[in-house]
Coordinates of N, CA and C and ligand atoms in Angstrom, one line a residue:
M1 N 115.9 91.9 80.5 CA 115.6 90.5 80.5 C 114.1 90.2 80.2
N2 N 113.9 89.2 79.4 CA 112.5 88.8 79.2 C 112.1 87.8 80.3
E3 N 110.9 87.4 80.3 CA 110.4 86.5 81.5 C 111.2 85.2 81.6
I4 N 111.6 84.6 80.4 CA 112.3 83.4 80.4 C 113.7 83.6 81.0
E5 N 114.3 84.6 80.5 CA 115.7 85.0 81.0 C 115.7 85.3 82.5
Y6 N 114.7 86.0 82.9 CA 114.6 86.3 84.3 C 114.4 85.1 85.2
K7 N 113.6 84.1 84.7 CA 113.4 82.9 85.4 C 114.7 82.1 85.5
I8 N 115.4 82.1 84.5 CA 116.7 81.3 84.5 C 117.6 82.0 85.5
Y9 N 117.6 83.3 85.5 CA 118.5 84.1 86.4 C 118.1 83.8 87.9
I10 N 116.8 83.8 88.1 CA 116.3 83.6 89.5 C 116.6 82.1 89.9
D11 N 116.4 81.2 89.0 CA 116.7 79.8 89.3 C 118.2 79.7 89.8
D12 N 119.0 80.5 89.2 CA 120.4 80.4 89.7 C 120.6 80.9 91.1
V13 N 119.8 82.0 91.4 CA 119.9 82.5 92.8 C 119.4 81.4 93.8
I14 N 118.3 80.8 93.4 CA 117.7 79.8 94.2 C 118.6 78.6 94.4
R15 N 119.3 78.3 93.3 CA 120.3 77.2 93.4 C 121.4 77.5 94.4
R16 N 121.8 78.8 94.4 CA 122.8 79.2 95.4 C 122.3 79.1 96.9
V17 N 121.0 79.4 97.1 CA 120.4 79.3 98.4 C 120.4 77.8 98.7
E18 N 120.0 77.0 97.7 CA 119.9 75.5 97.9 C 121.2 74.9 98.4
S19 N 122.3 75.3 97.7 CA 123.5 74.6 98.0 C 124.1 75.1 99.3
A20 N 123.8 76.3 99.7 CA 124.2 76.8 101.1 C 123.4 76.1 102.1
R21 N 122.1 75.9 101.9 CA 121.3 75.3 103.0 C 121.6 73.8 103.1
L22 N 122.0 73.1 102.0 CA 122.3 71.7 102.0 C 123.6 71.5 102.8
K23 N 124.5 72.5 102.8 CA 125.7 72.4 103.6 C 125.3 72.3 105.1
V24 N 124.2 72.9 105.5 CA 123.8 72.8 106.9 C 123.1 71.4 107.1
S25 N 122.0 71.2 106.4 CA 121.3 69.9 106.5 C 120.2 69.9 105.4
S26 N 119.8 68.7 105.0 CA 118.7 68.6 104.0 C 117.4 69.0 104.7
Y27 N 117.4 69.1 106.0 CA 116.1 69.5 106.7 C 116.1 71.0 107.0
H28 N 117.2 71.7 106.6 CA 117.3 73.1 106.9 C 116.6 73.9 105.8
I29 N 115.4 74.4 106.1 CA 114.7 75.1 105.1 C 114.9 76.6 105.2
V30 N 115.1 77.3 104.1 CA 115.4 78.7 104.1 C 114.3 79.4 103.2
K31 N 113.8 80.5 103.8 CA 112.8 81.3 103.1 C 113.4 82.5 102.5
I32 N 113.1 82.8 101.3 CA 113.6 84.1 100.6 C 112.5 85.2 100.7
V33 N 112.9 86.3 101.3 CA 112.0 87.5 101.3 C 112.7 88.4 100.2
A34 N 111.9 88.7 99.2 CA 112.5 89.6 98.2 C 112.3 91.1 98.6
V35 N 113.4 91.8 98.8 CA 113.3 93.1 99.3 C 113.1 94.1 98.1
S36 N 111.9 94.7 98.0 CA 111.5 95.4 96.8 C 111.7 97.0 97.0
K37 N 112.5 97.4 98.0 CA 112.6 98.8 98.3 C 113.2 99.7 97.2
Y38 N 114.0 99.1 96.3 CA 114.5 99.8 95.1 C 113.8 99.5 93.8
S39 N 112.6 98.8 94.0 CA 111.9 98.3 92.8 C 110.5 98.8 92.7
T40 N 110.0 98.8 91.5 CA 108.6 99.3 91.3 C 107.6 98.1 91.4
S41 N 106.3 98.5 91.5 CA 105.3 97.5 91.5 C 105.3 96.6 90.3
D42 N 105.6 97.2 89.2 CA 105.8 96.3 87.9 C 106.8 95.3 88.1
E43 N 107.9 95.7 88.7 CA 109.0 94.7 88.9 C 108.6 93.6 89.9
I44 N 107.8 94.0 90.9 CA 107.3 93.0 91.9 C 106.4 92.0 91.1
V45 N 105.6 92.5 90.3 CA 104.7 91.6 89.5 C 105.5 90.6 88.7
K46 N 106.6 91.1 88.1 CA 107.4 90.2 87.2 C 108.0 89.1 88.1
L47 N 108.4 89.4 89.3 CA 108.9 88.4 90.2 C 107.8 87.4 90.7
Y48 N 106.7 88.0 91.0 CA 105.5 87.2 91.4 C 105.2 86.2 90.3
N49 N 105.2 86.7 89.1 CA 104.8 85.8 87.9 C 105.8 84.6 87.8
I50 N 107.0 84.7 88.3 CA 107.8 83.5 88.3 C 107.9 82.8 89.6
G51 N 107.0 83.1 90.5 CA 106.8 82.3 91.7 C 107.1 82.9 93.1
Q52 N 107.6 84.1 93.1 CA 107.9 84.7 94.4 C 106.7 85.2 95.1
R53 N 106.5 85.0 96.4 CA 105.3 85.4 97.1 C 105.6 86.4 98.3
A54 N 106.8 86.3 98.9 CA 107.1 87.1 100.1 C 108.0 88.3 99.7
F55 N 107.5 89.5 100.0 CA 108.2 90.7 99.7 C 108.4 91.6 100.9
G56 N 109.5 92.4 100.9 CA 109.8 93.2 102.1 C 110.1 94.6 101.7
E57 N 109.7 95.5 102.6 CA 110.0 97.0 102.4 C 110.5 97.5 103.7
N58 N 111.3 98.6 103.6 CA 111.8 99.2 104.8 C 111.3 100.6 105.2
K59 N 110.3 101.0 104.4 CA 109.6 102.3 104.8 C 108.1 102.0 104.8
V60 N 107.5 102.5 105.9 CA 106.0 102.2 106.0 C 105.2 102.8 104.8
Q61 N 105.6 104.0 104.4 CA 104.8 104.6 103.3 C 104.9 103.8 102.0
D62 N 106.2 103.3 101.7 CA 106.4 102.5 100.5 C 105.6 101.2 100.6
L63 N 105.7 100.6 101.8 CA 105.0 99.3 102.0 C 103.5 99.5 101.8
K64 N 103.0 100.6 102.3 CA 101.5 100.9 102.2 C 101.2 101.1 100.7
A65 N 102.0 101.9 100.0 CA 101.7 102.2 98.6 C 101.7 100.9 97.7
K66 N 102.8 100.1 97.9 CA 102.9 98.9 97.1 C 101.8 97.8 97.5
A67 N 101.6 97.6 98.8 CA 100.6 96.6 99.2 C 99.3 97.0 98.7
T68 N 99.0 98.3 98.7 CA 97.7 98.7 98.2 C 97.5 98.6 96.7
E69 N 98.6 99.0 96.0 CA 98.5 98.8 94.5 C 98.4 97.4 94.1
L70 N 99.0 96.5 94.9 CA 99.1 95.1 94.5 C 98.1 94.2 95.3
E71 N 97.1 94.8 95.9 CA 96.3 94.0 96.8 C 95.5 92.9 96.2
E72 N 95.4 92.9 94.9 CA 94.7 91.7 94.3 C 95.6 90.5 94.3
L73 N 96.9 90.6 94.4 CA 97.8 89.5 94.4 C 98.0 88.9 95.8
P74 N 98.1 87.5 95.9 CA 98.2 86.9 97.2 C 99.7 87.0 97.7
L75 N 100.1 88.2 98.0 CA 101.5 88.5 98.4 C 101.6 88.5 100.0
E76 N 102.8 88.2 100.4 CA 103.0 88.3 101.9 C 104.0 89.4 102.1
W77 N 103.6 90.4 102.9 CA 104.5 91.6 103.1 C 105.2 91.6 104.4
H78 N 106.5 91.8 104.3 CA 107.4 91.9 105.5 C 107.8 93.3 105.7
F79 N 107.8 93.8 106.9 CA 108.4 95.1 107.2 C 109.7 94.9 107.8
I80 N 110.8 95.4 107.1 CA 112.2 95.1 107.6 C 112.9 96.3 108.1
G81 N 112.3 97.5 108.1 CA 113.0 98.7 108.4 C 112.7 99.1 109.9
N82 N 113.4 100.2 110.2 CA 113.1 100.8 111.6 C 111.8 101.4 111.6
L83 N 111.1 101.2 112.7 CA 109.7 101.7 112.8 C 109.7 102.9 113.8
Q84 N 109.3 104.0 113.3 CA 109.1 105.2 114.2 C 107.8 105.1 114.9
K85 N 107.7 105.6 116.1 CA 106.5 105.4 116.9 C 105.3 106.0 116.2
N86 N 105.5 107.2 115.5 CA 104.4 107.8 114.9 C 103.9 107.1 113.6
K87 N 104.6 106.0 113.2 CA 104.2 105.2 112.0 C 103.5 103.9 112.4
I88 N 103.4 103.6 113.7 CA 102.9 102.3 114.1 C 101.5 102.0 113.6
N89 N 100.6 103.0 113.7 CA 99.3 102.7 113.3 C 99.2 102.5 111.8
N90 N 100.0 103.2 111.0 CA 100.1 103.0 109.6 C 100.5 101.6 109.2
L91 N 101.5 101.1 110.0 CA 102.0 99.8 109.7 C 100.9 98.8 110.1
L92 N 100.3 99.0 111.2 CA 99.3 98.0 111.6 C 98.1 97.9 110.7
D93 N 97.8 99.0 110.0 CA 96.7 99.1 109.0 C 97.0 98.1 107.9
I94 N 98.2 97.9 107.6 CA 98.6 96.9 106.5 C 98.6 95.5 107.0
N95 N 98.7 95.3 108.3 CA 98.8 94.0 108.9 C 99.9 93.1 108.3
P96 N 101.1 93.5 108.4 CA 102.2 92.7 107.7 C 102.4 91.3 108.3
T97 N 102.9 90.5 107.4 CA 103.2 89.1 107.8 C 104.2 89.0 109.0
L98 N 105.2 89.8 108.9 CA 106.3 89.8 109.9 C 107.0 91.1 110.0
F99 N 107.2 91.6 111.2 CA 107.9 92.8 111.5 C 109.3 92.4 111.9
H100 N 110.4 92.7 111.2 CA 111.7 92.1 111.5 C 112.5 92.9 112.4
A101 N 112.1 94.2 112.8 CA 113.1 95.1 113.3 C 112.7 95.8 114.6
L102 N 112.2 95.0 115.6 CA 111.9 95.6 116.9 C 113.3 95.8 117.6
D103 N 113.5 97.1 117.9 CA 114.9 97.5 118.3 C 115.0 98.3 119.6
S104 N 113.9 98.5 120.3 CA 113.9 99.2 121.6 C 112.8 98.8 122.5
L105 N 113.0 98.9 123.8 CA 111.9 98.5 124.7 C 110.8 99.6 124.6
E106 N 111.2 100.8 124.4 CA 110.2 101.9 124.2 C 109.3 101.6 123.1
L107 N 109.9 101.2 121.9 CA 109.0 100.9 120.8 C 108.1 99.7 121.1
A108 N 108.7 98.7 121.8 CA 107.9 97.5 122.2 C 106.7 97.9 123.0
R109 N 106.9 98.8 123.9 CA 105.7 99.2 124.8 C 104.7 100.0 124.0
E110 N 105.2 100.8 123.1 CA 104.2 101.6 122.3 C 103.5 100.7 121.4
L111 N 104.2 99.8 120.8 CA 103.6 98.8 119.8 C 102.6 98.0 120.6
Q112 N 102.9 97.5 121.8 CA 102.0 96.7 122.6 C 100.7 97.5 122.8
K113 N 100.8 98.7 123.2 CA 99.6 99.6 123.5 C 98.7 99.6 122.2
K114 N 99.3 99.9 121.1 CA 98.5 100.1 119.9 C 97.9 98.8 119.4
L115 N 98.7 97.7 119.6 CA 98.2 96.4 119.2 C 97.0 96.0 120.0
K116 N 97.1 96.3 121.3 CA 96.0 95.9 122.2 C 94.7 96.7 121.9
A117 N 94.9 98.0 121.6 CA 93.8 98.9 121.3 C 93.1 98.4 120.0
K118 N 93.8 97.8 119.1 CA 93.2 97.3 117.9 C 92.9 95.8 118.0
D119 N 93.2 95.2 119.1 CA 92.9 93.8 119.3 C 93.6 92.9 118.2
M120 N 94.9 93.3 118.0 CA 95.7 92.6 117.0 C 96.9 91.9 117.6
I121 N 97.4 90.9 116.9 CA 98.7 90.3 117.3 C 99.7 90.5 116.1
L122 N 100.9 90.8 116.4 CA 101.9 91.0 115.3 C 103.1 90.1 115.5
D123 N 103.3 89.3 114.5 CA 104.5 88.4 114.5 C 105.7 89.3 114.3
T124 N 106.7 89.2 115.2 CA 107.8 90.2 115.2 C 109.1 89.5 115.5
L125 N 110.2 90.1 115.0 CA 111.6 89.6 115.3 C 112.3 90.7 116.1
L126 N 113.2 90.3 117.0 CA 114.0 91.2 117.7 C 115.2 91.5 116.9
Q127 N 115.6 92.8 116.6 CA 116.8 93.1 115.9 C 118.0 93.1 116.8
I128 N 119.0 92.4 116.4 CA 120.2 92.4 117.2 C 121.4 93.1 116.4
N129 N 122.1 94.0 117.1 CA 123.2 94.7 116.5 C 124.4 93.8 116.9
S130 N 124.6 92.7 116.1 CA 125.5 91.7 116.4 C 127.0 92.1 116.3
A131 N 127.3 93.1 115.5 CA 128.6 93.5 115.4 C 128.9 94.8 116.2
K132 N 127.8 95.2 116.9 CA 127.9 96.4 117.8 C 128.4 97.6 117.0
E133 N 127.7 97.9 115.9 CA 128.0 99.0 115.1 C 127.2 100.2 115.4
E134 N 127.8 101.3 115.5 CA 127.2 102.6 115.8 C 126.1 102.9 114.9
S135 N 126.3 102.6 113.6 CA 125.4 103.0 112.5 C 124.1 102.0 112.5
K136 N 124.1 101.0 113.3 CA 123.0 100.0 113.2 C 122.1 100.1 114.4
H137 N 120.9 99.7 114.1 CA 119.9 99.6 115.2 C 120.0 98.2 115.8
G138 N 119.2 98.1 116.9 CA 119.1 96.7 117.5 C 119.7 96.6 118.9
F139 N 119.4 95.5 119.5 CA 119.9 95.3 120.9 C 121.3 94.7 120.9
M140 N 122.1 95.1 121.8 CA 123.4 94.5 122.0 C 123.3 93.0 122.3
P141 N 124.2 92.2 121.8 CA 124.1 90.7 122.0 C 124.0 90.3 123.5
E142 N 124.7 91.1 124.3 CA 124.7 90.7 125.8 C 123.3 90.8 126.4
V143 N 122.5 91.7 125.9 CA 121.2 91.9 126.6 C 120.0 91.3 125.9
A144 N 120.3 90.8 124.6 CA 119.2 90.3 123.8 C 118.3 89.3 124.4
L145 N 118.9 88.3 125.0 CA 118.1 87.2 125.5 C 117.2 87.7 126.6
E146 N 117.8 88.5 127.5 CA 117.0 89.0 128.7 C 115.8 89.9 128.2
I147 N 116.1 90.8 127.2 CA 115.1 91.7 126.6 C 114.0 90.9 125.9
Y148 N 114.4 89.8 125.2 CA 113.5 89.0 124.5 C 112.4 88.4 125.5
K149 N 113.0 87.9 126.6 CA 112.1 87.3 127.6 C 111.2 88.4 128.3
Q150 N 111.8 89.5 128.5 CA 111.0 90.6 129.1 C 109.9 91.0 128.2
I151 N 110.1 91.1 126.9 CA 109.0 91.5 125.9 C 108.0 90.4 125.9
L152 N 108.4 89.2 125.9 CA 107.4 88.1 125.9 C 106.5 88.2 127.1
Q153 N 107.1 88.6 128.2 CA 106.3 88.8 129.5 C 105.4 90.0 129.4
E154 N 105.9 91.1 129.0 CA 105.3 92.4 129.1 C 104.3 92.7 128.0
C155 N 104.6 92.1 126.8 CA 103.8 92.5 125.6 C 103.1 91.3 124.9
P156 N 102.0 90.9 125.5 CA 101.3 89.7 125.0 C 100.8 89.8 123.5
N157 N 100.7 91.0 123.0 CA 100.2 91.2 121.6 C 101.4 91.2 120.6
I158 N 102.6 91.2 121.1 CA 103.8 91.1 120.2 C 104.2 89.6 120.3
N159 N 104.0 89.0 119.1 CA 104.3 87.5 119.1 C 105.7 87.4 118.6
L160 N 106.7 87.3 119.5 CA 108.1 87.2 119.1 C 108.4 85.8 118.5
K161 N 108.9 85.8 117.3 CA 109.2 84.6 116.6 C 110.7 84.3 116.4
G162 N 111.6 85.2 116.9 CA 113.0 85.0 116.6 C 113.7 86.4 116.5
V163 N 114.8 86.3 115.7 CA 115.7 87.5 115.7 C 116.1 87.8 114.2
M164 N 116.5 89.1 114.1 CA 117.0 89.6 112.8 C 118.3 90.3 113.0
S165 N 119.2 90.1 112.1 CA 120.5 90.9 112.1 C 120.9 91.3 110.7
I166 N 121.6 92.4 110.6 CA 122.3 92.7 109.4 C 123.8 92.4 109.6
G167 N 124.4 91.7 108.7 CA 125.8 91.2 108.8 C 126.7 92.4 109.0
A168 N 127.9 92.2 109.7 CA 128.8 93.2 109.9 C 129.2 93.9 108.6
H169 N 129.4 95.2 108.7 CA 129.9 95.9 107.5 C 131.4 95.8 107.4
S170 N 131.8 94.9 106.7 CA 133.3 94.6 106.6 C 133.6 93.8 105.3
D171 N 134.9 94.0 104.9 CA 135.3 93.2 103.8 C 135.9 91.8 104.2
D172 N 136.1 91.7 105.5 CA 136.7 90.5 106.1 C 135.6 89.5 106.4
K173 N 135.6 88.4 105.6 CA 134.6 87.4 105.7 C 134.5 86.8 107.2
N174 N 135.6 86.8 107.9 CA 135.6 86.2 109.2 C 134.8 87.1 110.2
I175 N 134.9 88.4 110.0 CA 134.2 89.4 110.8 C 132.7 89.3 110.6
I176 N 132.3 89.1 109.3 CA 130.9 89.0 108.9 C 130.4 87.7 109.5
K177 N 131.2 86.6 109.4 CA 130.8 85.3 109.9 C 130.6 85.4 111.4
K178 N 131.5 86.0 112.1 CA 131.4 86.1 113.5 C 130.1 86.8 113.9
S179 N 129.7 87.9 113.2 CA 128.4 88.6 113.5 C 127.2 87.7 113.3
F180 N 127.2 86.8 112.3 CA 126.1 85.9 112.1 C 126.1 84.8 113.2
E181 N 127.3 84.4 113.5 CA 127.3 83.4 114.6 C 126.8 83.9 115.9
T182 N 127.1 85.2 116.2 CA 126.6 85.8 117.4 C 125.1 85.8 117.5
T183 N 124.5 86.2 116.3 CA 123.0 86.2 116.3 C 122.5 84.7 116.4
Y184 N 123.1 83.8 115.7 CA 122.6 82.4 115.7 C 122.7 81.8 117.1
N185 N 123.8 82.2 117.8 CA 123.9 81.6 119.2 C 122.8 82.2 120.1
I186 N 122.4 83.4 119.9 CA 121.3 83.9 120.7 C 120.0 83.2 120.3
Y187 N 119.8 83.1 119.0 CA 118.6 82.4 118.5 C 118.4 81.1 119.1
K188 N 119.5 80.3 119.2 CA 119.4 79.0 119.8 C 118.9 78.9 121.2
E189 N 119.1 80.0 121.9 CA 118.8 80.1 123.3 C 117.3 80.5 123.6
L190 N 116.7 81.0 122.5 CA 115.4 81.6 122.7 C 114.3 80.6 122.9
P191 N 113.3 80.9 123.7 CA 112.2 79.9 123.9 C 111.3 80.0 122.7
N192 N 111.0 78.8 122.1 CA 110.1 78.7 121.0 C 110.3 79.6 119.7
A193 N 111.5 80.0 119.5 CA 111.8 80.8 118.3 C 111.9 80.0 117.1
T194 N 111.4 80.5 115.9 CA 111.5 79.7 114.7 C 112.1 80.5 113.5
V195 N 112.3 81.7 113.7 CA 112.9 82.5 112.6 C 114.2 83.2 113.0
C196 N 115.2 82.9 112.1 CA 116.5 83.6 112.3 C 116.8 84.3 110.9
S197 N 116.4 85.6 110.9 CA 116.5 86.4 109.6 C 117.8 87.1 109.5
M198 N 118.7 86.5 108.6 CA 119.9 87.2 108.3 C 120.4 86.8 107.0
G199 N 121.2 87.7 106.3 CA 121.7 87.4 105.0 C 121.0 88.3 104.0
M200 N 121.8 89.1 103.2 CA 121.4 90.0 102.2 C 122.1 89.6 100.9
S201 N 121.9 90.3 99.8 CA 122.5 89.9 98.5 C 124.0 89.6 98.6
G202 N 124.7 90.3 99.4 CA 126.2 90.2 99.4 C 126.7 89.1 100.3
D203 N 125.8 88.6 101.2 CA 126.4 87.7 102.2 C 125.4 86.5 102.6
F204 N 124.4 86.2 101.7 CA 123.4 85.3 102.1 C 123.9 83.9 102.3
E205 N 124.9 83.5 101.5 CA 125.3 82.1 101.6 C 126.0 81.8 102.9
L206 N 126.8 82.8 103.3 CA 127.5 82.8 104.6 C 126.5 82.8 105.7
A207 N 125.5 83.6 105.6 CA 124.4 83.7 106.7 C 123.7 82.3 106.8
I208 N 123.4 81.7 105.7 CA 122.7 80.4 105.7 C 123.6 79.4 106.4
E209 N 124.9 79.4 106.0 CA 125.8 78.4 106.6 C 125.9 78.6 108.1
C210 N 125.7 79.8 108.5 CA 125.7 80.1 110.0 C 124.4 79.9 110.7
G211 N 123.4 79.4 109.9 CA 122.1 79.0 110.5 C 120.9 79.8 110.2
S212 N 121.1 80.8 109.4 CA 119.9 81.6 109.0 C 118.9 80.8 108.3
N213 N 117.6 81.1 108.6 CA 116.5 80.4 107.8 C 115.6 81.3 107.1
M214 N 116.0 82.6 107.1 CA 115.2 83.6 106.3 C 116.2 84.6 105.8
V215 N 116.3 84.7 104.4 CA 117.2 85.7 103.9 C 116.4 86.8 103.2
R216 N 116.9 88.0 103.3 CA 116.3 89.2 102.8 C 117.1 89.7 101.6
L217 N 116.6 89.3 100.4 CA 117.4 89.6 99.2 C 116.8 90.7 98.4
G218 N 117.5 91.8 98.2 CA 117.0 92.9 97.4 C 117.6 93.0 96.1
S219 N 118.8 93.6 95.9 CA 119.4 93.8 94.6 C 119.5 92.5 93.8
I220 N 119.9 91.4 94.4 CA 120.1 90.2 93.6 C 118.8 89.7 93.0
M221 N 117.7 89.8 93.7 CA 116.4 89.3 93.2 C 115.9 90.1 92.1
F222 N 116.2 91.4 92.1 CA 115.7 92.3 91.1 C 116.7 92.6 90.1
N223 N 117.9 91.9 90.1 CA 119.0 92.1 89.2 C 119.4 93.5 89.0
K224 N 119.7 94.1 90.2 CA 120.1 95.6 90.1 C 121.6 95.7 90.4
Ligands
PLP301 C1 117.8 96.8 101.8 C2 117.8 95.8 102.9 C3 118.0 94.4 102.5 C4 118.4 93.9 101.1 O1 119.6 94.4 100.7 P1 120.3 93.9 99.4 O2 121.8 94.1 99.7 O3 119.8 94.7 98.3 O4 120.0 92.5 99.3 C5 117.9 93.5 103.6 N1 117.6 93.8 104.8 C6 117.4 95.1 105.2 C7 117.1 95.5 106.6 C8 117.5 96.1 104.2 O5 117.3 97.4 104.6

């Protein structure tokens, strides 16, 4: 695809996000984070050139490499993957816009310690395992609200801004929908939360209709 074709292609993706959000309300604004984990820096630049600013990676080393290579561009970097404790300092060196996947109390405590030592604040989302899948990270829905409040109390350098979920792994739309609703219902109960990050290339319209205001789109944004 040349640049014009790519722009037309992306306009269509944006139109789909638009029509899903308008089903919720004209005031419901949805942000697109372009997940570049399967894409090169050159491909990121192509998307930047047609207007995209927020990008996400799921590995600290990839985030570091791409953020460094593209540091001249005014990009916003999101870290959407699981964070190992021994990678915390590497992540903080990049100072990402938002960390989407806080998934244990142990990690929260370690993150708090390192943030305090560096005198930094990190905007963060609590990951919720809304479909209770063995293969996924995150807190169980039953404990999420309690844990969220506990982290707010215990970890002043972690600025919790909401929740993140990956939709249920299923072909049944109702099961996926239920998983998004579970996360949205928790989101609504949270004190001062502003971000509900859910929806990927295969299910973003459903996620938005269930209340998501941040979608993480990988393959569809890079036409893979
Ligand atoms: C890879 C990934 C995405 C994007 O996936 P696509 O299906 O390519 O849109 C979103 N969120 C997380 C956490 C991911 O790891």
